[in-house]
Coordinates of C-alpha atoms and ligand atoms in Angstrom, one line a residue:
X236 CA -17.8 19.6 -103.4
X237 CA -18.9 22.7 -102.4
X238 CA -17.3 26.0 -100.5
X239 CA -14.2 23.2 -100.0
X240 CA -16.4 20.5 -97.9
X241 CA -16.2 16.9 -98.3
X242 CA -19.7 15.9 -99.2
X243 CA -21.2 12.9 -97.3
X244 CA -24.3 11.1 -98.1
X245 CA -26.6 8.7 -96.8
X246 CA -30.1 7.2 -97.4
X247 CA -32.4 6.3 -94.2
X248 CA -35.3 3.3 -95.0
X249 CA -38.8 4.8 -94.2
X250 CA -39.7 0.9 -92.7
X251 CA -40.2 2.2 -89.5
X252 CA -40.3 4.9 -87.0
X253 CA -37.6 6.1 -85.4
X254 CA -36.4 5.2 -81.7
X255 CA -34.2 5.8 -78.8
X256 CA -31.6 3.7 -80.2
X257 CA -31.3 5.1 -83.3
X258 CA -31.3 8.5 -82.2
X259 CA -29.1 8.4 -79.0
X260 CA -26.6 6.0 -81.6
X261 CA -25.7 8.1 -84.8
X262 CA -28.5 10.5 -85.3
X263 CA -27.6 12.7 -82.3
X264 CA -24.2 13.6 -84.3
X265 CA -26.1 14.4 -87.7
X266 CA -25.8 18.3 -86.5
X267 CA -22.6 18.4 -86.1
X268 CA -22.0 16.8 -89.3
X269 CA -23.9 18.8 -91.2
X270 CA -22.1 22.0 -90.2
X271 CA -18.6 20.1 -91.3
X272 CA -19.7 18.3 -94.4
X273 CA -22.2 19.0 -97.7
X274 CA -24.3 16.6 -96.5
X275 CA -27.4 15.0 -99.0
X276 CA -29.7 12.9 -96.8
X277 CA -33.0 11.3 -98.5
X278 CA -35.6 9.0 -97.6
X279 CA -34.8 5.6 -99.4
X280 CA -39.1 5.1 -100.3
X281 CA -37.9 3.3 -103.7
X282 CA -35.8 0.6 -101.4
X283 CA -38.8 -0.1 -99.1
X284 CA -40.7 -1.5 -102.1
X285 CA -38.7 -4.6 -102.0
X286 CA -40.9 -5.4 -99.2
X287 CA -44.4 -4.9 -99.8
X288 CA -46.2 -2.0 -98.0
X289 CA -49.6 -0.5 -97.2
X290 CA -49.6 2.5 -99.8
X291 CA -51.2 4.7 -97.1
X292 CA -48.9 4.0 -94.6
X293 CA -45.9 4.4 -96.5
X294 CA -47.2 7.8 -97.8
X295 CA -47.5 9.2 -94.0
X296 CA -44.4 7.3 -92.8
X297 CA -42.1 8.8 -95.3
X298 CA -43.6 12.4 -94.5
X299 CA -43.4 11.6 -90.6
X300 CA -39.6 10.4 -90.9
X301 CA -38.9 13.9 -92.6
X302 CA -40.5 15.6 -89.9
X303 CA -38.9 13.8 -87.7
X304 CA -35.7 14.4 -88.9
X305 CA -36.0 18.0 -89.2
X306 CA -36.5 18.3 -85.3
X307 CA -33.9 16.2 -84.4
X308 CA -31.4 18.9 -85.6
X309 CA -31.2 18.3 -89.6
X310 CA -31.5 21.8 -91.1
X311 CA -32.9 22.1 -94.5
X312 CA -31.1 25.3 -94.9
X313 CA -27.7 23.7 -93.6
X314 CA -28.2 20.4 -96.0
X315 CA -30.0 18.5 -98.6
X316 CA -33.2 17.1 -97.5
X317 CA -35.5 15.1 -100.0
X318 CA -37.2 11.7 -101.1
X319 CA -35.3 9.1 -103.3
X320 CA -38.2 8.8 -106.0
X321 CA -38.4 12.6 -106.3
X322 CA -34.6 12.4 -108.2
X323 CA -35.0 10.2 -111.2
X324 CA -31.3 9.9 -111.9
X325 CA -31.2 7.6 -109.3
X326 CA -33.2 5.0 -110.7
X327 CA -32.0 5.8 -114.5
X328 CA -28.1 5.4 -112.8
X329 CA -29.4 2.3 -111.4
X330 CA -30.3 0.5 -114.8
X331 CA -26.4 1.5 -116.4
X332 CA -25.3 0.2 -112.9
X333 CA -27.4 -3.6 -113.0
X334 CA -25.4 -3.9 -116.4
X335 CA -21.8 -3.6 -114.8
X336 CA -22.8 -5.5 -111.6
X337 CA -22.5 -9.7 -111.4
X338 CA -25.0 -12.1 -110.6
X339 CA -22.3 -13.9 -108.6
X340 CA -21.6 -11.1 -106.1
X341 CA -25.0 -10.1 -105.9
X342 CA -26.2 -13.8 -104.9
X343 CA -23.0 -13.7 -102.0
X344 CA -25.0 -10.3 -100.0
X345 CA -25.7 -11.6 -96.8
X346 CA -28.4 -9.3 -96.2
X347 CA -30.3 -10.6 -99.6
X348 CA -29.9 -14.2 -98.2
X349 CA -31.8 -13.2 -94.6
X350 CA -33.9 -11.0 -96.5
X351 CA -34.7 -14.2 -98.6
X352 CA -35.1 -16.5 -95.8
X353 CA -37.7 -14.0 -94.1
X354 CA -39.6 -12.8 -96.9
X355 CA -39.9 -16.8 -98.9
X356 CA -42.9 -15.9 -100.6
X357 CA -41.4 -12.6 -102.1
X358 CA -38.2 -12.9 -103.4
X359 CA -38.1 -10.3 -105.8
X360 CA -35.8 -9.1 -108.0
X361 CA -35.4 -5.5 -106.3
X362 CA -34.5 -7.3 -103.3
X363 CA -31.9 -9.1 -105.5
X364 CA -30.7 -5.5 -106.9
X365 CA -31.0 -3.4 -103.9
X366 CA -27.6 -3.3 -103.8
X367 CA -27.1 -1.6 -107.1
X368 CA -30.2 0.9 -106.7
X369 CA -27.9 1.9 -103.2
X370 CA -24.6 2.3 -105.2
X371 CA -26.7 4.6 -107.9
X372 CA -27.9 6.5 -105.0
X373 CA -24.3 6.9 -103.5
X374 CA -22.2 7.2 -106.8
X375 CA -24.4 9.7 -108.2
X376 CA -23.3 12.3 -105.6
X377 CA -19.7 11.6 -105.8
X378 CA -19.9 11.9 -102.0
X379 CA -16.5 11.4 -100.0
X380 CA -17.6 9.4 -97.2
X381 CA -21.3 7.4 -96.4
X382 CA -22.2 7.0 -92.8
X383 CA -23.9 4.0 -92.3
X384 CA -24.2 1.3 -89.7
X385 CA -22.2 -2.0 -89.4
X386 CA -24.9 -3.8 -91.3
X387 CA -24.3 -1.8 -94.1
X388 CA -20.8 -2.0 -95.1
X389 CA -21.3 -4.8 -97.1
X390 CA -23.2 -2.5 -99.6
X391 CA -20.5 0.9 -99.5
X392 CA -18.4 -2.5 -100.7
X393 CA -20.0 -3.8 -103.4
X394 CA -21.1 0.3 -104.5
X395 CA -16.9 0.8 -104.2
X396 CA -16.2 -2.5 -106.1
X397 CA -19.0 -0.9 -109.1
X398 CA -17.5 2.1 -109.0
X399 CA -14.1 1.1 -109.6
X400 CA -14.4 -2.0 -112.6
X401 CA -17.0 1.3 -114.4
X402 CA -13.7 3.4 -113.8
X403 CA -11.8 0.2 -114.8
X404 CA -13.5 0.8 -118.0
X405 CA -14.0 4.4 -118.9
X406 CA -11.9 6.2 -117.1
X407 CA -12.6 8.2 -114.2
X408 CA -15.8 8.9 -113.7
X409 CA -17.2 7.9 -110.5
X410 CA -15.6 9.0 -106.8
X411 CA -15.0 5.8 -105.0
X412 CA -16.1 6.9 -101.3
X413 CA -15.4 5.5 -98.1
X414 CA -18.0 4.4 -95.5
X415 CA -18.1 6.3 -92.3
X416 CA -18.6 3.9 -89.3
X417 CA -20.0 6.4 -86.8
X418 CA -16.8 6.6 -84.2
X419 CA -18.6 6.8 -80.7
X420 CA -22.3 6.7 -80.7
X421 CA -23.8 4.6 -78.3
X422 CA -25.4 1.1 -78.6
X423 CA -28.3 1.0 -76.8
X424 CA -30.0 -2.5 -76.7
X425 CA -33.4 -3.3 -75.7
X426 CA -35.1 -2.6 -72.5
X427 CA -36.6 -6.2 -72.0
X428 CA -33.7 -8.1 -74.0
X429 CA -30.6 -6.2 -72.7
X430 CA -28.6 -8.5 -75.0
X431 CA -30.3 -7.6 -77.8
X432 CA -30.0 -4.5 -80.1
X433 CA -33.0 -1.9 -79.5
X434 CA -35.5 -2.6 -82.5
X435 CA -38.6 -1.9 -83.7
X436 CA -39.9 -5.4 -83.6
X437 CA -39.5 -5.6 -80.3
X438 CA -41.9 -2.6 -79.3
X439 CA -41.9 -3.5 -75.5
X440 CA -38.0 -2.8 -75.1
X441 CA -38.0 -0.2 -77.6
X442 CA -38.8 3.2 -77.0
X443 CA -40.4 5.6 -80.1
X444 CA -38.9 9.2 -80.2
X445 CA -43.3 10.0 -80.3
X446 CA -43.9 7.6 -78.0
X447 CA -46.4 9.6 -75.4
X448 CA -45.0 10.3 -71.8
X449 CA -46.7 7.6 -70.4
X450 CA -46.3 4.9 -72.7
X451 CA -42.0 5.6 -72.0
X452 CA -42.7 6.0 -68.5
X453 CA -44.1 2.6 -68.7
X454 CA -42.0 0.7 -70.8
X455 CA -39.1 2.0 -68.6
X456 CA -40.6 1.0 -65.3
X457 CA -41.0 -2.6 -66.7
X458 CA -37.1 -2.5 -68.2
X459 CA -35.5 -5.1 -67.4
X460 CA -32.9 -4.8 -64.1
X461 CA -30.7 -7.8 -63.8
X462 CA -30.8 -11.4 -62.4
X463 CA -28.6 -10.7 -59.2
X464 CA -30.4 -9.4 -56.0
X465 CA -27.8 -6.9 -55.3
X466 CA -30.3 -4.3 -56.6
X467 CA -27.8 -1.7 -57.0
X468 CA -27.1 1.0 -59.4
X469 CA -23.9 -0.5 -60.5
X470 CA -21.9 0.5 -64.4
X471 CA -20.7 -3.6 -65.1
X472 CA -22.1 -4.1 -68.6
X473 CA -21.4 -8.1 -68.3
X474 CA -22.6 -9.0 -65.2
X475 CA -25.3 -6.5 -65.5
X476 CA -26.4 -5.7 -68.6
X477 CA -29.8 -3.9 -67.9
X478 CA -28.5 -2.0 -65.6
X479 CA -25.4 -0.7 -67.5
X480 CA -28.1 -0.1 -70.5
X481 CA -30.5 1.9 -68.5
X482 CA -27.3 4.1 -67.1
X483 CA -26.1 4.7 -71.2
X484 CA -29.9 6.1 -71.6
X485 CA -29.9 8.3 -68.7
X486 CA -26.2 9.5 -69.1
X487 CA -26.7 10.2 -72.4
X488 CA -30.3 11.8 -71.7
X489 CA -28.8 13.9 -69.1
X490 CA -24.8 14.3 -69.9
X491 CA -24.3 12.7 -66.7
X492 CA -21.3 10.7 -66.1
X493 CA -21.6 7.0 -64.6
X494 CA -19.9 7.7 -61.2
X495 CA -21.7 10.4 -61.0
X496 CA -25.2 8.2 -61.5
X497 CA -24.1 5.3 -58.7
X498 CA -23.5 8.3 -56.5
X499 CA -26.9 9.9 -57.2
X500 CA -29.1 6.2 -56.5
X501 CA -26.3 5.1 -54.0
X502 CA -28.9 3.3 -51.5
X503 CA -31.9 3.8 -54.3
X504 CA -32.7 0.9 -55.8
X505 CA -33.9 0.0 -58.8
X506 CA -37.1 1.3 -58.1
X507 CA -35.9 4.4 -58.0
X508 CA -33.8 4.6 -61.0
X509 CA -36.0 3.0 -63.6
X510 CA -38.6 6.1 -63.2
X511 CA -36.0 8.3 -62.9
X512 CA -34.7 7.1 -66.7
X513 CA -38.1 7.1 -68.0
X514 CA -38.4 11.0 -66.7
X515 CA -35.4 11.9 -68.3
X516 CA -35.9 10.0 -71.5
X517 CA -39.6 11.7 -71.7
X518 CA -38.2 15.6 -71.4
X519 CA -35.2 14.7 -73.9
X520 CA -37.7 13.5 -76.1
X521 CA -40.5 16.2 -75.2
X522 CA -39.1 19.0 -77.7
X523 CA -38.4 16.9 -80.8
X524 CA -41.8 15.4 -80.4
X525 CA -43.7 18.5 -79.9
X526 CA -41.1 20.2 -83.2
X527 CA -42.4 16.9 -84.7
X528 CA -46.3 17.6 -84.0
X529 CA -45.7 21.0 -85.1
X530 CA -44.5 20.5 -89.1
X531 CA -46.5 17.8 -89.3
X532 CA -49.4 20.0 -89.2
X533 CA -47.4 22.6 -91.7
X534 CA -47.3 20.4 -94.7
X535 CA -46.9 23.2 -97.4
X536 CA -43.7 23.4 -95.1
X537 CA -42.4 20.4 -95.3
X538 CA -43.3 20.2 -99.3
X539 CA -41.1 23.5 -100.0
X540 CA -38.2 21.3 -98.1
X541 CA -38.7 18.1 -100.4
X542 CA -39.3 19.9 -103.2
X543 CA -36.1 22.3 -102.5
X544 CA -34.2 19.8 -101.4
X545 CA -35.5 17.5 -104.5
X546 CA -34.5 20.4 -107.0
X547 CA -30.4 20.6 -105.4
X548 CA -30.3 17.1 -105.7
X549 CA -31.5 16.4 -109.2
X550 CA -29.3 19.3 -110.5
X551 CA -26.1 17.5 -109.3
X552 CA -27.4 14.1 -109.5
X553 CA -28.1 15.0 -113.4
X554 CA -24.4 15.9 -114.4
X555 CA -22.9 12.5 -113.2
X556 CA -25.7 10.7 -114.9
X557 CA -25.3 12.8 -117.9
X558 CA -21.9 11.9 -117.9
X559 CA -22.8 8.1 -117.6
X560 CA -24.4 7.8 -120.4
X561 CA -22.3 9.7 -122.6
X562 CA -19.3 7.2 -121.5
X563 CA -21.6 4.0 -122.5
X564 CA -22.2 4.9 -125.6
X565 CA -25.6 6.6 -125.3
X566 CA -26.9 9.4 -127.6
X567 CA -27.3 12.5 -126.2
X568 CA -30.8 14.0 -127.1
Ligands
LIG69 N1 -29.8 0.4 -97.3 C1 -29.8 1.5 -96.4 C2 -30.4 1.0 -95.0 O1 -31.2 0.1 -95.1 C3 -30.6 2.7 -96.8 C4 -29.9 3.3 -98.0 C5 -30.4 3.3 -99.3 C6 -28.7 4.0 -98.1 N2 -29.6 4.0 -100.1 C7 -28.5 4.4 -99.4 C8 -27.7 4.3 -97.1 C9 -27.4 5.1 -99.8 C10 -26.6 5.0 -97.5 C11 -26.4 5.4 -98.8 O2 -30.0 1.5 -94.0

């Protein structure tokens, strides 16, 4: 803890490239957080290797991501910024971890078993242990809280059950933190599969945070409407799903509230509305892109913020391992 605030942590995957969805969801409350909490934030490149990757792509995803991040509203003055391989402890926590974590509980992850069922010919052992590489990379911190979405809770679990049968053992030594499911963020689903979640592999319905202006303008002039032919601009998320999704986007893009969007296409149409979202979406998304475009082409930049941020991290990171060790048994050198 530092000046008195709770420290939250959490690690992002570089698998993809960030989208509407994620960012209108919990991203667009990462600056407020970061005024309120210590907050540590890192690229997870070492949990991406579970699934195999294009070197060169990696390499130029993880640096887009932190660009990406930065102009989105994550300070690297206001919190700690850096790449998961840069801090060693994590992986060195990790082994002491494998060593107090069961084969049984591993096997019962649900997202190993899809992971499994999707990737058949690669069923790895780091896929098997990405749960303990995660609960290294949160325990070593001693954060209070981890935000993380639904899909993750599963692993703050199994990182609280570690945490507490090492304690079990040795005596205090590790915090035991609490996830932090983000309380309002919206869910915003996909443009051609309103029931489904917005996701990157579904490109058509998803819309990129770069994604040009016409490429959004496109994709929201083919979004799905609904199946009625009342062709009105309507909030009724279970009759009209599309509809409702497209009005979350625009209210969101534009603070507007929902009455106040029937009243503005009252007698509009579809055809109205749909370009209307995609122009609103494209200037929300305008300045984070060009911020984007802009420290992408600074890299001695955005090295001084991994290295920086690498540097804060391994000094904390370092005491809790150093600690570890001693506990186990090992001998300090
Ligand atoms: N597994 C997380 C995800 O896929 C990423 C992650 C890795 C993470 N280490 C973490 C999240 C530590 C929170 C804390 O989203």
């Amino acid at each position: 803890m530092e000046n008195g605030k709770k420290v939250m942590l959490s690690g992002i995957q570089p698998s993809g490239e960030l989208h509407i969805g994620n960012y209108l969801g919990p991203l667009i409350h990462w600056p407020e957080m970061i005024e309120e909490y210590d907050c540590y934030f890192f690229l997870a490149d070492l949990h991406t290797l579970t699934v195999r990757q294009e070197p060169a792509e990696l390499r130029k995803r993880v640096l887009k991501l932190l660009a990406n991040y930065i102009a989105v509203g994550l300070d690297p003055e206001k919190c700690t910024l850096f790449i998961q391989s840069h801090v060693p402890a994590h992986s060195q926590l990790s082994w002491v971890l494998n060593c107090y974590t069961m084969f049984g509980e591993l096997s019962r992850m649900t997202q190993f078993k899809d992971k499994s069922a999707k990737h058949a010919d690669n069923i790895n052992a780091g896929l098997f242990t990405y749960p303990v590489l995660m609960a290294a990379d949160i325990l070593i911190y001693q954060p209070d809280f981890v935000p993380v979405g639904e899909d993750q809770r599963q692993h703050v679990e199994i990182c609280r059950d570690i945490a507490e049968r090492f304690n079990g053992i040795y005596g205090e030594t590790f915090k035991v933190p609490e996830p932090y499911i983000s309380k309002v963020g919206a869910r915003i689903m996909s443009l051609n599969q309103p029931e489904s979640k917005m996701s990157k592999s579904a490109p058509e319905g998803c819309v990129f945070l770069l994604d040009k202006p016409e490429d959004i303008m496109r994709k929201f002039k083919r979004a799905i409407t609904d199946s009625d032919t009342e062709n009105c601009v309507r909030y009724d998320p279970e009759h009209k799903p599309g509809v409702a999704n497209l009005m979350q986007i625009y209210g969101s893009a534009t603070g507007k509230t929902y009455e106040e969007i029937e009243r503005e296409f009252d007698g509009l149409g579809y055809g109205a509305f749909k370009p209307a979202v995609g122009e609103a979406v494209v200037e929300t998304l305008r300045p984070i892109r060009e911020e984007t475009e802009r420290l992408l082409a600074d890299k001695a930049y955005l090295e001084s913020v991994y290295r920086a941020g690498a540097e804060k991290a391994a000094y904390v990171a370092g005491k809790t391992l150093r600690k570890v060790y001693k506990k186990v048994g090992l001998v300090e050198r």
